[in-house]
mmCIF file of C-alpha atoms and ligand atoms in Angstrom:
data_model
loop_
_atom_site.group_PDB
_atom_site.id
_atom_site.type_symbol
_atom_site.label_atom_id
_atom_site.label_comp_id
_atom_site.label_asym_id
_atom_site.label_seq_id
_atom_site.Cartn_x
_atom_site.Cartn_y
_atom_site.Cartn_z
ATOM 1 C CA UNK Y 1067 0.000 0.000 0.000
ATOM 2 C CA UNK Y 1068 1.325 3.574 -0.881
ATOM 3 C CA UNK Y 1069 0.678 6.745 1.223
ATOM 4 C CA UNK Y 1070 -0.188 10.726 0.064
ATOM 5 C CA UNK Y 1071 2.200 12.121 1.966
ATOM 6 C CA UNK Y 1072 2.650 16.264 2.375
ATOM 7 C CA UNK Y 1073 5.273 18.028 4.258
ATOM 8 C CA UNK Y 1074 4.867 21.291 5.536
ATOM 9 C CA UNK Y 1075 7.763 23.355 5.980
ATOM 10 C CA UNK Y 1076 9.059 22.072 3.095
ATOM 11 C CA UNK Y 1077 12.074 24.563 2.576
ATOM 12 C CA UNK Y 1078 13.261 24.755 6.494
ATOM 13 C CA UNK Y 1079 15.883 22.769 7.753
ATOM 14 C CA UNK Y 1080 13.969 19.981 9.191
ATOM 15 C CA UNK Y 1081 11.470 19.865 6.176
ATOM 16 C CA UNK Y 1082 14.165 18.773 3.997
ATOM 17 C CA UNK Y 1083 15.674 16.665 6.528
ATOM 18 C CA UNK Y 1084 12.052 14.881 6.241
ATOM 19 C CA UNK Y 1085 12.367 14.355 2.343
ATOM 20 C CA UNK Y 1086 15.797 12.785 3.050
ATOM 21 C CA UNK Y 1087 14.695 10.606 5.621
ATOM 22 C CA UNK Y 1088 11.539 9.663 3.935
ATOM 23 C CA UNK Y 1089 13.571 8.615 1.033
ATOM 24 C CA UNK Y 1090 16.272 6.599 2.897
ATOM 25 C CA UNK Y 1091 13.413 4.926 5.005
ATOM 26 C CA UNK Y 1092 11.618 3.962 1.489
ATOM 27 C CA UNK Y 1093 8.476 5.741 3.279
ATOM 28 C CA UNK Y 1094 5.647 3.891 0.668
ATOM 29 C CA UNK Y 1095 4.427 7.373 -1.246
ATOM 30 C CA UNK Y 1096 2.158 7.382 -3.527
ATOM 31 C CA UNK Y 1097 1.749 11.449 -3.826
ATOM 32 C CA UNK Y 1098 4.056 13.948 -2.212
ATOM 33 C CA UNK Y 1099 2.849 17.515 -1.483
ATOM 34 C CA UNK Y 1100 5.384 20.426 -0.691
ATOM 35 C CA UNK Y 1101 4.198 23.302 1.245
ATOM 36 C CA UNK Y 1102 5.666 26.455 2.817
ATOM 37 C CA UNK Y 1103 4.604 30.030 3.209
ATOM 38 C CA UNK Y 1104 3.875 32.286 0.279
ATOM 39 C CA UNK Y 1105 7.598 33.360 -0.390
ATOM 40 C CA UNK Y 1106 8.556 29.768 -1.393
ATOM 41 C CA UNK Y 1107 5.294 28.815 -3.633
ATOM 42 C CA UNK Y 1108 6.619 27.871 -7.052
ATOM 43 C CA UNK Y 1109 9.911 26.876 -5.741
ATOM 44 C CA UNK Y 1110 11.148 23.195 -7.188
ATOM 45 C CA UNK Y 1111 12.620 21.239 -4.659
ATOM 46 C CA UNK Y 1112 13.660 17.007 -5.516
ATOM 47 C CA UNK Y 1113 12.742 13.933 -4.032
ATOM 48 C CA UNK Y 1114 13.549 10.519 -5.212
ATOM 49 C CA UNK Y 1115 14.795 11.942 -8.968
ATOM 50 C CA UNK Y 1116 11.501 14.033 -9.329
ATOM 51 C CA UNK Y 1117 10.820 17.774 -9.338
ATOM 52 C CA UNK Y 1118 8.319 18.777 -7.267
ATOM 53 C CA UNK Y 1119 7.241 22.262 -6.909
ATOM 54 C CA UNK Y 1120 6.296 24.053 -3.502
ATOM 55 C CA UNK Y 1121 2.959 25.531 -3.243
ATOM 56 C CA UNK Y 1122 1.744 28.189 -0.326
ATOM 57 C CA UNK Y 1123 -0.199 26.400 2.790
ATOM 58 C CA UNK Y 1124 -3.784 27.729 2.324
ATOM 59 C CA UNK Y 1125 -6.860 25.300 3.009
ATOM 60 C CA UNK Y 1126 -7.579 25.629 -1.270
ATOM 61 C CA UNK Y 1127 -4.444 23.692 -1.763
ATOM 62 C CA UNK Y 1128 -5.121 20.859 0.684
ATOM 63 C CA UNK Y 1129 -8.138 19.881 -0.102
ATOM 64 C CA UNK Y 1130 -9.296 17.177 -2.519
ATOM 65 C CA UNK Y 1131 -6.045 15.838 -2.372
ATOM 66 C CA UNK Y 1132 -6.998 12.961 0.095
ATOM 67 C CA UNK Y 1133 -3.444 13.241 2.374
ATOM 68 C CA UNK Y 1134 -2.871 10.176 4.706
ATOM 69 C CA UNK Y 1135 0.498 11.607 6.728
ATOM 70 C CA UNK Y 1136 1.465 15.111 7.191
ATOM 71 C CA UNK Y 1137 4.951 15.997 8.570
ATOM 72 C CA UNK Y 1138 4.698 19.720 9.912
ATOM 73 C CA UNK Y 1139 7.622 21.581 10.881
ATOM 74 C CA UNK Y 1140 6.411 25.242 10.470
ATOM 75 C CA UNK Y 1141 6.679 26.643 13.566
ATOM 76 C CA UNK Y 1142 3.895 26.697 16.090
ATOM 77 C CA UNK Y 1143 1.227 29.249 14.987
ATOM 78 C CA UNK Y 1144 1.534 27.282 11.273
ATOM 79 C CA UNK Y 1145 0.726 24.251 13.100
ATOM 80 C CA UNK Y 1146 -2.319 25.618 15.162
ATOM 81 C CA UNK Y 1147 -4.015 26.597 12.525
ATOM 82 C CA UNK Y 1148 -3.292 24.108 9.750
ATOM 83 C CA UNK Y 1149 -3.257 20.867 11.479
ATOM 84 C CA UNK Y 1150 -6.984 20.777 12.245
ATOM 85 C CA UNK Y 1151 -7.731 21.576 8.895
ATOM 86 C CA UNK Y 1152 -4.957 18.633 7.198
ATOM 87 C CA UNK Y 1153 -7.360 16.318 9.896
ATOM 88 C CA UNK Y 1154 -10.700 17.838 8.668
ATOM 89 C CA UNK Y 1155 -9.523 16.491 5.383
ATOM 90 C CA UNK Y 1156 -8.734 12.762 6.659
ATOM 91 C CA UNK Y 1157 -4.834 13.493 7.419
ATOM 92 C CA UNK Y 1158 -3.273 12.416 10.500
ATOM 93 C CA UNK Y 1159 -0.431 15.513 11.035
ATOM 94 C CA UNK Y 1160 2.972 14.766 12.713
ATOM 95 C CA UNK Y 1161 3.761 17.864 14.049
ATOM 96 C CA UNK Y 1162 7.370 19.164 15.067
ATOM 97 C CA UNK Y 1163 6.450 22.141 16.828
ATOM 98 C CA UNK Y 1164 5.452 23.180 20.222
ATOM 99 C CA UNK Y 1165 1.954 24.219 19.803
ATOM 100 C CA UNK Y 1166 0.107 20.823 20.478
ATOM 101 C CA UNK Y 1167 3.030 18.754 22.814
ATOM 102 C CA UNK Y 1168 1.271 19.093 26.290
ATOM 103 C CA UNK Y 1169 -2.333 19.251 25.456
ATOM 104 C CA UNK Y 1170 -3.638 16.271 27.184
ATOM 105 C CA UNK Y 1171 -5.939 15.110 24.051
ATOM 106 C CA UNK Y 1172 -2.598 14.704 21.729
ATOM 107 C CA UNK Y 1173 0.116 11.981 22.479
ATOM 108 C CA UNK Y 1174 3.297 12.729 22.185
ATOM 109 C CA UNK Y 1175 5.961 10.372 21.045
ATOM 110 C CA UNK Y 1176 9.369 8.352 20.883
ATOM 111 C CA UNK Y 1177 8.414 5.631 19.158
ATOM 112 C CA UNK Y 1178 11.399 3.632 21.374
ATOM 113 C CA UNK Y 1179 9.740 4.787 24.670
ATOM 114 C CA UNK Y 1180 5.889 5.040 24.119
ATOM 115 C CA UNK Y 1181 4.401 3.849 20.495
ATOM 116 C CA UNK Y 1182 1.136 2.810 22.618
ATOM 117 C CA UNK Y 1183 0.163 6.184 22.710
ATOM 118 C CA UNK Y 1184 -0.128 6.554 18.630
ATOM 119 C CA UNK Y 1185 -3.306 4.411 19.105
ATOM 120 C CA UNK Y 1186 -5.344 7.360 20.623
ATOM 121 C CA UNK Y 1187 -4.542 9.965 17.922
ATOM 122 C CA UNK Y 1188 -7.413 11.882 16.799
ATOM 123 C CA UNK Y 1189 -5.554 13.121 13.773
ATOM 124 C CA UNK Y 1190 -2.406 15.166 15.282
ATOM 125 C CA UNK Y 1191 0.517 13.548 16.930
ATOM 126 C CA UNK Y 1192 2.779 15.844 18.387
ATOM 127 C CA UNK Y 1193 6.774 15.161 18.093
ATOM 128 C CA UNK Y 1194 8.842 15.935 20.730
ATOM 129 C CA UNK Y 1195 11.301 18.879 21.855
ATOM 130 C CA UNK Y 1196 14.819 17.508 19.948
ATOM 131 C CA UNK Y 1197 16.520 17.650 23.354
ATOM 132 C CA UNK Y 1198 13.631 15.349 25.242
ATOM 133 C CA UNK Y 1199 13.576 12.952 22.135
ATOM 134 C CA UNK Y 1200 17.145 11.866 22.872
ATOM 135 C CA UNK Y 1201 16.875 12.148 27.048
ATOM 136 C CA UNK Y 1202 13.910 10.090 27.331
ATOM 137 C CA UNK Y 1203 15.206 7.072 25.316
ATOM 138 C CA UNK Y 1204 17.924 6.643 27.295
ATOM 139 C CA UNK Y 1205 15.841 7.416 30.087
ATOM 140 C CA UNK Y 1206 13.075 4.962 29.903
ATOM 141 C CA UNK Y 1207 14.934 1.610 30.621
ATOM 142 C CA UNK Y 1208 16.697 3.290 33.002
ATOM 143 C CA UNK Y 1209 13.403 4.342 34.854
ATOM 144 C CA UNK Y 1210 11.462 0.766 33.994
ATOM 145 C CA UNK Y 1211 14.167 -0.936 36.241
ATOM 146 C CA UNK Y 1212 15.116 1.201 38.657
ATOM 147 C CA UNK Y 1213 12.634 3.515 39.276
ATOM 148 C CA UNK Y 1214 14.048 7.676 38.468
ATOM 149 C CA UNK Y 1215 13.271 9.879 41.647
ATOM 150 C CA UNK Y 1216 15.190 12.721 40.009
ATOM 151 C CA UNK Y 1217 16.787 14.067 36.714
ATOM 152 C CA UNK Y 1218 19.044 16.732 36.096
ATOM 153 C CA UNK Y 1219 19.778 18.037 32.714
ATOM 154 C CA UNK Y 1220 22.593 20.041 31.152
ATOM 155 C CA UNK Y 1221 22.621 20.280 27.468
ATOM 156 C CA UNK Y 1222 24.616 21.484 24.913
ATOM 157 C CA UNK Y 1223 22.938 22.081 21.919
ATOM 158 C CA UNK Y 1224 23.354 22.688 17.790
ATOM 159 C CA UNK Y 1225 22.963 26.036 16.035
ATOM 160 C CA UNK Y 1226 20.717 23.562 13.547
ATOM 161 C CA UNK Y 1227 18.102 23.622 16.441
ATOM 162 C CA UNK Y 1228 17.640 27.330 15.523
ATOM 163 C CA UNK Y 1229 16.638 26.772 11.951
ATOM 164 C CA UNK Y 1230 18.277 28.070 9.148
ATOM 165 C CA UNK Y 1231 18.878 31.126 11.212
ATOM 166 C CA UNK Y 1232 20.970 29.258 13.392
ATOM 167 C CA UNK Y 1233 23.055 27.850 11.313
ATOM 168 C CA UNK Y 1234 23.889 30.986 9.394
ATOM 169 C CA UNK Y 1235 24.363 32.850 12.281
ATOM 170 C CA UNK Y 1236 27.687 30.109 13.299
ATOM 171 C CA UNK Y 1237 28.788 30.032 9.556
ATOM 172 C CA UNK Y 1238 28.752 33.683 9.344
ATOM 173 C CA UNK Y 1239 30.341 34.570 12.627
ATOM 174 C CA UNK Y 1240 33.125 32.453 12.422
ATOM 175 C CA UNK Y 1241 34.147 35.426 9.524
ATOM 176 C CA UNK Y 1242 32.909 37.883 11.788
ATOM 177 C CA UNK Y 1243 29.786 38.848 10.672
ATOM 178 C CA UNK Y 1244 27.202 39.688 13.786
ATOM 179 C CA UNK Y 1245 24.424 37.188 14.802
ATOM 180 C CA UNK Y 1246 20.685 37.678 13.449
ATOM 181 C CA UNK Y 1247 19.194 34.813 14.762
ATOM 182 C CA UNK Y 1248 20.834 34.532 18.301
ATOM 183 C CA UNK Y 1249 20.771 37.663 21.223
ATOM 184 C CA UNK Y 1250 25.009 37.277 20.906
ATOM 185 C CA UNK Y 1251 26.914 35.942 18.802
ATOM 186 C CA UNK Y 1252 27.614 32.040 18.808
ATOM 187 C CA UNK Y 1253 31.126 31.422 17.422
ATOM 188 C CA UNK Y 1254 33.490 31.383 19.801
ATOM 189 C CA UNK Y 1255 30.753 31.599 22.247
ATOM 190 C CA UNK Y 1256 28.242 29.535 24.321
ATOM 191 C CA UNK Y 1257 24.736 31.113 25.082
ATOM 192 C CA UNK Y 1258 22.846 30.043 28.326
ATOM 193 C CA UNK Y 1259 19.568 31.260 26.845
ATOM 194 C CA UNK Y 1260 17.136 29.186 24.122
ATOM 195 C CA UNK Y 1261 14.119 30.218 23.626
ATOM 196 C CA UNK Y 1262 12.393 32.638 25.673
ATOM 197 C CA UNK Y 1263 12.411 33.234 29.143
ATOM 198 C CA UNK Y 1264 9.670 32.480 31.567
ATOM 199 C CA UNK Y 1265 8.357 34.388 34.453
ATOM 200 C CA UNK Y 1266 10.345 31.132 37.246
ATOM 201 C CA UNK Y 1267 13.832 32.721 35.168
ATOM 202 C CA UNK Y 1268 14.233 29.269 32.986
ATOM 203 C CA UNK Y 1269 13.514 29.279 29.001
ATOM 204 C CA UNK Y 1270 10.939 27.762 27.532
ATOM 205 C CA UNK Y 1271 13.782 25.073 26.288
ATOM 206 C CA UNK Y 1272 14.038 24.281 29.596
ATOM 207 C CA UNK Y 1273 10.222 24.118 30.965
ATOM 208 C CA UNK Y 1274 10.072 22.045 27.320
ATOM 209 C CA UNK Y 1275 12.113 19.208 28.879
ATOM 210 C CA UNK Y 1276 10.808 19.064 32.185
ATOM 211 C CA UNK Y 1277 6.911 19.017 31.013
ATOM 212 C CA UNK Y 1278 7.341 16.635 27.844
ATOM 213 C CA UNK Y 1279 9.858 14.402 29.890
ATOM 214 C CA UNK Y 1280 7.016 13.229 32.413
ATOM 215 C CA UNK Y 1281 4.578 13.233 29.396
ATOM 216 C CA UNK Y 1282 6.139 10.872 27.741
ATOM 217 C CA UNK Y 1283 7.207 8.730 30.544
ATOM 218 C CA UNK Y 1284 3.997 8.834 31.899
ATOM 219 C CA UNK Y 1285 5.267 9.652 35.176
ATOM 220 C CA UNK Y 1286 3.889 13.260 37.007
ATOM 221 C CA UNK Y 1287 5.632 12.314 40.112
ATOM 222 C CA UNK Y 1288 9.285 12.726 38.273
ATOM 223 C CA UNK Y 1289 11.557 15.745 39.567
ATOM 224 C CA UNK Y 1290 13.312 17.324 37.111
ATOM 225 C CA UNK Y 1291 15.179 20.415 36.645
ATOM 226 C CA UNK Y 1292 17.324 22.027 33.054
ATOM 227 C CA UNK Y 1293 19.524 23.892 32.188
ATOM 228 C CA UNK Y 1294 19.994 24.332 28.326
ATOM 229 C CA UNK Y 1295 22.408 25.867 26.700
ATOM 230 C CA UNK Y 1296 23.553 26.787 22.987
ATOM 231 C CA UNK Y 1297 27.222 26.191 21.725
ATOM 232 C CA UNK Y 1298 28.974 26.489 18.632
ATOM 233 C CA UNK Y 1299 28.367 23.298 16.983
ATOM 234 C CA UNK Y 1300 26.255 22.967 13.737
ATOM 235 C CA UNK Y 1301 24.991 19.676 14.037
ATOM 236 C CA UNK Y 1302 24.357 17.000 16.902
ATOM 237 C CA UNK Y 1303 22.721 17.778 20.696
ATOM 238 C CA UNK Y 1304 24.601 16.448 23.747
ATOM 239 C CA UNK Y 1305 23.466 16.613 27.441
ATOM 240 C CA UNK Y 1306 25.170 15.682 30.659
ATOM 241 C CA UNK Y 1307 22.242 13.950 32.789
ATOM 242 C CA UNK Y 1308 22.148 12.960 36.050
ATOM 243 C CA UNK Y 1309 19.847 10.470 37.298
ATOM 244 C CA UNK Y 1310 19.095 9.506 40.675
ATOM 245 C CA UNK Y 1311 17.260 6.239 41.231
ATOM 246 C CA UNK Y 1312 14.997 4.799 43.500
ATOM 247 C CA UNK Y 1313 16.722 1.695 43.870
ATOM 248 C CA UNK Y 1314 20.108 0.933 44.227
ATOM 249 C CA UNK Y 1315 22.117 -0.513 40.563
ATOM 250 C CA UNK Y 1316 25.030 -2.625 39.371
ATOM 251 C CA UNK Y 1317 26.758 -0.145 36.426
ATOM 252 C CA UNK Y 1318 27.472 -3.220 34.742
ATOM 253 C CA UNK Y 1319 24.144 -4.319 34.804
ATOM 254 C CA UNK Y 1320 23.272 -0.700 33.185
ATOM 255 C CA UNK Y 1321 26.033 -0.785 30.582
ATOM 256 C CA UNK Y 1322 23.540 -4.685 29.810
ATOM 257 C CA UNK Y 1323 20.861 -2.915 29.412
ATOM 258 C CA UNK Y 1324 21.348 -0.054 27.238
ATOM 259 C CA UNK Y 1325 23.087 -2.523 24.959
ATOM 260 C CA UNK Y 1326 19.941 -4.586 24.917
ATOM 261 C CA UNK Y 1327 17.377 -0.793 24.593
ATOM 262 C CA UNK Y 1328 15.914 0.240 21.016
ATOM 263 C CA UNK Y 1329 17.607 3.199 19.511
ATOM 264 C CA UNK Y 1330 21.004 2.933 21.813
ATOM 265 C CA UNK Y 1331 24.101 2.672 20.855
ATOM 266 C CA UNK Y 1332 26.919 2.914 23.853
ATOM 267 C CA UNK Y 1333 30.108 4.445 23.329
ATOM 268 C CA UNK Y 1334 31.913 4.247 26.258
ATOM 269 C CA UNK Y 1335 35.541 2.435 26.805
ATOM 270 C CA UNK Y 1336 37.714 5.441 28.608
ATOM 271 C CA UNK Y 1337 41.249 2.819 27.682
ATOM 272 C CA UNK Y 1338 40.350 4.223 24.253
ATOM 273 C CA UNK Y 1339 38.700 7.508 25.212
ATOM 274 C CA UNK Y 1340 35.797 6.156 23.191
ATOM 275 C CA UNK Y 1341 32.678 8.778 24.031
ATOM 276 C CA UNK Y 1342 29.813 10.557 22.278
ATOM 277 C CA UNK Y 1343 30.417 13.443 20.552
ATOM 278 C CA UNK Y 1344 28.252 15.609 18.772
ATOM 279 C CA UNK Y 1345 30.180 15.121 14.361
ATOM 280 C CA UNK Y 1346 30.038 11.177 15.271
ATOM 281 C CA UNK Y 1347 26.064 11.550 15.860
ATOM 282 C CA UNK Y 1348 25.397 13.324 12.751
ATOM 283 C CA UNK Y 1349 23.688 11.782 9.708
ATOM 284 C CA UNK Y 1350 22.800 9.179 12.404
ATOM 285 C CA UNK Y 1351 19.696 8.262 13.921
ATOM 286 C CA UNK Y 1352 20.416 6.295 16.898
ATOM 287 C CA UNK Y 1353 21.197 7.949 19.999
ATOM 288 C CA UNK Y 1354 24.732 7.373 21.362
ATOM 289 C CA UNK Y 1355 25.286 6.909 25.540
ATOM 290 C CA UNK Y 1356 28.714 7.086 26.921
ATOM 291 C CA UNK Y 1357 30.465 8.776 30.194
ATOM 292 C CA UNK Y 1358 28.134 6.185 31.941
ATOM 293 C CA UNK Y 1359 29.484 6.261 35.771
ATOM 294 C CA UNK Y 1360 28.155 6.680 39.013
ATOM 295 C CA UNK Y 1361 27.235 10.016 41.272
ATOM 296 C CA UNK Y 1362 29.291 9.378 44.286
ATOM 297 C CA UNK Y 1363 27.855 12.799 46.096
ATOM 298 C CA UNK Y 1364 24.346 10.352 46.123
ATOM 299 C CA UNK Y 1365 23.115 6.933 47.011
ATOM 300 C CA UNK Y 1366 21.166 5.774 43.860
ATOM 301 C CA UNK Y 1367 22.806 8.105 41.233
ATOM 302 C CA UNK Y 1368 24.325 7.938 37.763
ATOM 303 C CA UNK Y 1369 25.651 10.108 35.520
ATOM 304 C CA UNK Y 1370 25.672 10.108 31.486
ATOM 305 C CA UNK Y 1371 26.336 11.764 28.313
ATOM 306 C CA UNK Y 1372 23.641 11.451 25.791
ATOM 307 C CA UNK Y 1373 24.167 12.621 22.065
ATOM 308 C CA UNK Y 1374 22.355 12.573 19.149
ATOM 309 C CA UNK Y 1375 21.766 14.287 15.881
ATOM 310 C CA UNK Y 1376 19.118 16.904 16.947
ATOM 311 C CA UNK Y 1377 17.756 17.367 13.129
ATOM 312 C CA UNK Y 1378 17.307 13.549 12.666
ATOM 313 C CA UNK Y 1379 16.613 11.713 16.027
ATOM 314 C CA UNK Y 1380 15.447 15.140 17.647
ATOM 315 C CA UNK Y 1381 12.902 15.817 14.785
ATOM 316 C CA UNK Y 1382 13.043 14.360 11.437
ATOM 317 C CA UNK Y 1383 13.706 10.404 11.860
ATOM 318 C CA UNK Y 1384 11.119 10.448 14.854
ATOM 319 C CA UNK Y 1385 8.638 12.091 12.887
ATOM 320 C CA UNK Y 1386 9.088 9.252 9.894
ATOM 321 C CA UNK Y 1387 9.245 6.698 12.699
ATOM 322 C CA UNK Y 1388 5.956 7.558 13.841
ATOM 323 C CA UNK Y 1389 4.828 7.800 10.521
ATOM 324 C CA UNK Y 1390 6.304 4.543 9.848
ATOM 325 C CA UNK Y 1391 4.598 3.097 12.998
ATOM 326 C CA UNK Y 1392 0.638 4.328 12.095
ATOM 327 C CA UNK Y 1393 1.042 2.672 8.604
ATOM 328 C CA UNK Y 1394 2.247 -0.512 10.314
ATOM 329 C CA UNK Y 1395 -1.236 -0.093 12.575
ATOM 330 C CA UNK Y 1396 -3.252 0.413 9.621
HETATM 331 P P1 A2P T 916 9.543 29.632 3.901
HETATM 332 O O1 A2P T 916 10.842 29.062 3.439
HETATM 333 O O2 A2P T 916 8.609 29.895 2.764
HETATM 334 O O3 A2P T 916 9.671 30.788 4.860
HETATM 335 P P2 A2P T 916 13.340 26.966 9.415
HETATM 336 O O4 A2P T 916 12.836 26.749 10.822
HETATM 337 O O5 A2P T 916 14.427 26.039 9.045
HETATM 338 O O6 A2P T 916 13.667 28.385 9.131
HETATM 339 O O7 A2P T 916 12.082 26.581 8.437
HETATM 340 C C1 A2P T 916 10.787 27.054 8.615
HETATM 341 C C2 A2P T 916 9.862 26.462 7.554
HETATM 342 O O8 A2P T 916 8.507 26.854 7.843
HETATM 343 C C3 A2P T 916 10.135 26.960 6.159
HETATM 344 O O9 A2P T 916 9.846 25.942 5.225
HETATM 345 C C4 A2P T 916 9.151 28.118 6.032
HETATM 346 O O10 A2P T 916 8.798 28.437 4.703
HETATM 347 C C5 A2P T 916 7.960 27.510 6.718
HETATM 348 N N1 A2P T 916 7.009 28.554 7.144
HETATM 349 C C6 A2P T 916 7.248 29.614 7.925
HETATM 350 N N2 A2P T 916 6.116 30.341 8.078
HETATM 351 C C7 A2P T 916 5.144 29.708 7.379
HETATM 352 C C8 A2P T 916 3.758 29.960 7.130
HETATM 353 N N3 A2P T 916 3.131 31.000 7.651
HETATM 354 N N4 A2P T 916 3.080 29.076 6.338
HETATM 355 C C9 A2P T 916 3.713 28.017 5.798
HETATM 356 N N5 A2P T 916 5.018 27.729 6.001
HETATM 357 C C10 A2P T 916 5.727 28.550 6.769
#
């Protein structure tokens, strides 16, 4: 069976990320619809050998076209408005924004960590903040055998989180040239500040994690705090976590079970100084563990260092995944 597949945000960073993936994943298409805002209609952009040309998001150009799957990643007013009206029209949208994550009548998910929640969809599906994506499936094995009382997250994340914009503003300022996207400039540099900030003095980014983390772990009871960061790299999230546990662990038995959880790959012998960095992530959608030791200043604790490409794992592949996942339900 083939699928009518449209992506929205066709010319941003992550919409084309989706056309790549899509294509490497053999996603079974059948029609492919490009859309962006008004600026890009008439643009051609390829998949799979073919032209295919861009056309403005209005409601005129959706309907009649009968689209099973639509990958959003528009930004969130783009998706408030449009994703209703792709599911008035029999779509089910996978949406990378913000705008639908914590509303408690749309799951949210890592297809590694909570695919049961897909079932429920009444035609969105929201995708996950790119830094919770990777966090949560190293998290859940962790917290299905030991129980997590508390997390603590530190990450260090990609201009590519930023868009376009993000990137450009790295490229360019390694010559020199001032920042348009970013409040300072980024090369050279490391800004405590993404997204905006919130009346408790953390960023959205942060409040992000923390919210969507005990979402998707179904767990309300889990403390967590953030702090996230930006830093000069163009591709590839990390984050320092600490985990404390409920119950008390072997790390051996936790270096046995990540090798044995979906979508892990550890990279961790110190003899070597094999660890996760951020260029050995990219172009990759498995998220890599490493650093894996234990919090001596606590009884139950552990700490890691989780890395994974932010435009793939973090948005991209786990939007395809899911889309991958509702075909297979169909
Ligand atoms: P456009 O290129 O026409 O502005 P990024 O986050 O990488 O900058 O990408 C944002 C994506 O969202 C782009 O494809 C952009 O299209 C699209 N976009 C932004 N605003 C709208 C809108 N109002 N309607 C449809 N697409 C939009």
């Amino acid at each position: 069976m083939t699928y009518n597949v449209a992506v929205v945000g066709a010319t941003g960073m992550v919409g084309k990320k989706f056309l790549e993936v899509l294509k490497e994943r053999n996603f079974p298409i059948d029609n492919l619809y490009l859309y962006a805002s008004s600026r890009s209609a008439g643009k051609i952009l390829n998949y799979d050998g073919k032209e295919i040309i861009v056309e403005e998001l209005k409601e005129d150009n959706i309907k009649n076209k009968k689209i099973d799957i639509a990958l959003f990643s528009a930004g969130a007013s783009t998706s408030k408005e449009y994703a209703p009206i792709f599911a008035q029209y029999g779509a089910v949208s996978i949406d990378n924004s913000s705008a639908w994550r914590m509303d408690p009548e749309i799951p949210l998910v890592v297809p590694e960590v909570n695919p049961e929640d897909i079932l429920w969809n009444k035609g969105i599906i929201a995708n996950p903040n790119c830094s919770t994506i990777q966090a949560v499936v190293a998290l859940k094995p962790l917290h299905e055998k030991y129980g997590i009382n508390r997390i603590v997250y530190s990450t260090y994340q990609a201009v590519s989180g930023a868009g376009v914009g993000g990137y450009k503003d790295l490229e360019e300022g390694i010559k020199g040239i001032a920042p348009e996207k970013f409040p300072q400039p980024i090369a050279g540099n490391v800004i405590p500040h993404i997204d905006v900030f919130l009346e408790n003095g953390y960023t959205k980014e942060e409040m992000k994690m923390v919210e969507e983390t005990r979402k998707i772990l179904h767990d309300d009871s889990l403390k967590i705090t953030a702090t996230a960061v930006r830093v000069p790299v163009f591709y590839g999230h990390s984050e320092s976590i600490n985990v404390e546990f409920k119950n008390g662990f072997e790390l051996k038995d936790i270096f046995e079970l990540f090798s044995t959880s979906p979508g892990i790959i550890v990279r961790d012998n110190l003899d070597e100084l094999i660890y996760p960095t951020p260029l050995e992530s990219e172009g990759h959608d498995e998220v890599y563990v490493g650093r894996i030791r234990r919090d001596f200043s606590l009884e139950n604790g552990l700490n890691m260092w989780v890395v994974a490409d932010n435009i793939r794992k973090g948005a991209a592949s786990n939007a395809v995944q899911i889309a991958e996942c509702i075909i297979n339900n169909k």
